[in-house]
CSV table of C-alpha atoms in Angstrom, one decimal:
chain,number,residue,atom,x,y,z
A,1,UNK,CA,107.9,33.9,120.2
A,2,UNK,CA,108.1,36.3,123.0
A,3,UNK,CA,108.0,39.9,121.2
A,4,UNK,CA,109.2,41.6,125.0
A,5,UNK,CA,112.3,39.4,125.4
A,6,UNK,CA,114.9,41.7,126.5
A,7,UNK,CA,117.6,41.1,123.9
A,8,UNK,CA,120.6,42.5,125.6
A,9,UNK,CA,119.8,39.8,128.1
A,10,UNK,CA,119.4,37.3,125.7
A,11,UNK,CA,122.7,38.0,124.2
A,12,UNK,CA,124.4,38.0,127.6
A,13,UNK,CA,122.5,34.8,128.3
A,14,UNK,CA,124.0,32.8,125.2
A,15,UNK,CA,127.5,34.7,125.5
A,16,UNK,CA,127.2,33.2,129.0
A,17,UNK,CA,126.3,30.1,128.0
A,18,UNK,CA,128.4,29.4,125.1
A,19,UNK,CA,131.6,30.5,126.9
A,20,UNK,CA,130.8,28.1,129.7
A,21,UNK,CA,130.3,25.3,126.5
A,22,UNK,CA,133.7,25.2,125.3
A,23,UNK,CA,135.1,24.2,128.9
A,24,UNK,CA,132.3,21.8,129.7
A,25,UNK,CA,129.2,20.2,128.5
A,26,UNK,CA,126.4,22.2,129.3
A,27,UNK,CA,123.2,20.2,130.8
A,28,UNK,CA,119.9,19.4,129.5
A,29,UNK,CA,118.7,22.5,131.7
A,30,UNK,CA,121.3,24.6,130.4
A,31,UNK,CA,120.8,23.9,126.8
A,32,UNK,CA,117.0,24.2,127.2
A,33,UNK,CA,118.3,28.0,128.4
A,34,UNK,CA,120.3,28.3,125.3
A,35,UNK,CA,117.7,27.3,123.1
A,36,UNK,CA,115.0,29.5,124.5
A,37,UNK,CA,117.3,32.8,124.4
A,38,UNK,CA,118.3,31.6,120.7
A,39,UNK,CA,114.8,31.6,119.8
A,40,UNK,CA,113.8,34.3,121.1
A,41,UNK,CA,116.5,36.3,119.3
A,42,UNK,CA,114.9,34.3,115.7
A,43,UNK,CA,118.0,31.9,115.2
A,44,UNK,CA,115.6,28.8,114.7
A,45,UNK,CA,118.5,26.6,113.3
A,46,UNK,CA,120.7,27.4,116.6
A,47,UNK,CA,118.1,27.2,119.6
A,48,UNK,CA,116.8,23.5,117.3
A,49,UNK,CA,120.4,22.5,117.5
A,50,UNK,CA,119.9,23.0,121.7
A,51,UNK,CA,117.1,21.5,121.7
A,52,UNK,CA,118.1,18.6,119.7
A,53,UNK,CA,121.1,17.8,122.3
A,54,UNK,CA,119.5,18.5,125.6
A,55,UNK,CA,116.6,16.3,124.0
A,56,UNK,CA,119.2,13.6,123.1
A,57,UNK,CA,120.6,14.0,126.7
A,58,UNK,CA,116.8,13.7,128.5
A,59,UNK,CA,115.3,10.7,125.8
A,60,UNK,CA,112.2,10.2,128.2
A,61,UNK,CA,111.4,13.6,128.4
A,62,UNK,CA,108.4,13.5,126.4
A,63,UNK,CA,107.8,17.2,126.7
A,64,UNK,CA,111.1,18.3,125.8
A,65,UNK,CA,111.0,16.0,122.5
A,66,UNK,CA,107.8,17.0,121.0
A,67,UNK,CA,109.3,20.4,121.3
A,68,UNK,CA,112.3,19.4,119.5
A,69,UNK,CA,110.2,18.2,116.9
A,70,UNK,CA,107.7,20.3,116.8
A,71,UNK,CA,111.0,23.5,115.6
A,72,UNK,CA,112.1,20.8,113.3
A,73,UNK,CA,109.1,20.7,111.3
């Protein structure tokens, strides 16, 4: 919930990121990214989807899954 999230750079930053997705899969890092700008723009259901996979991709990253969990709830 960051209110002074530039949103041109958020859009740049998933544009960016979701062009580089369809030639590759994206990291854990790199969907943690994706998420963050996607909920900082307000689409919960995209940035949990993000989270969900980089979580999935990192399973001992304890942090990283009580965040998933916490947007799922």
């Amino acid at each position: 919930n960051n209110k002074d999230a530039d949103i041109a750079v958020m859009r740049g930053v998933i544009a960016s990121l979701e062009s580089e997705r369809l030639s590759r899969h994206l990291d854990g890092a790199e969907l943690s990214r994706l998420a963050v700008a996607y909920l900082n723009l307000q689409d919960l259901d995209a940035g949990y989807a993000c989270l969900h996979e980089a979580s999935r991709l990192d399973p001992n990253n304890v942090v990283l899954a009580g965040q998933t969990n916490a947007l799922h709830i």
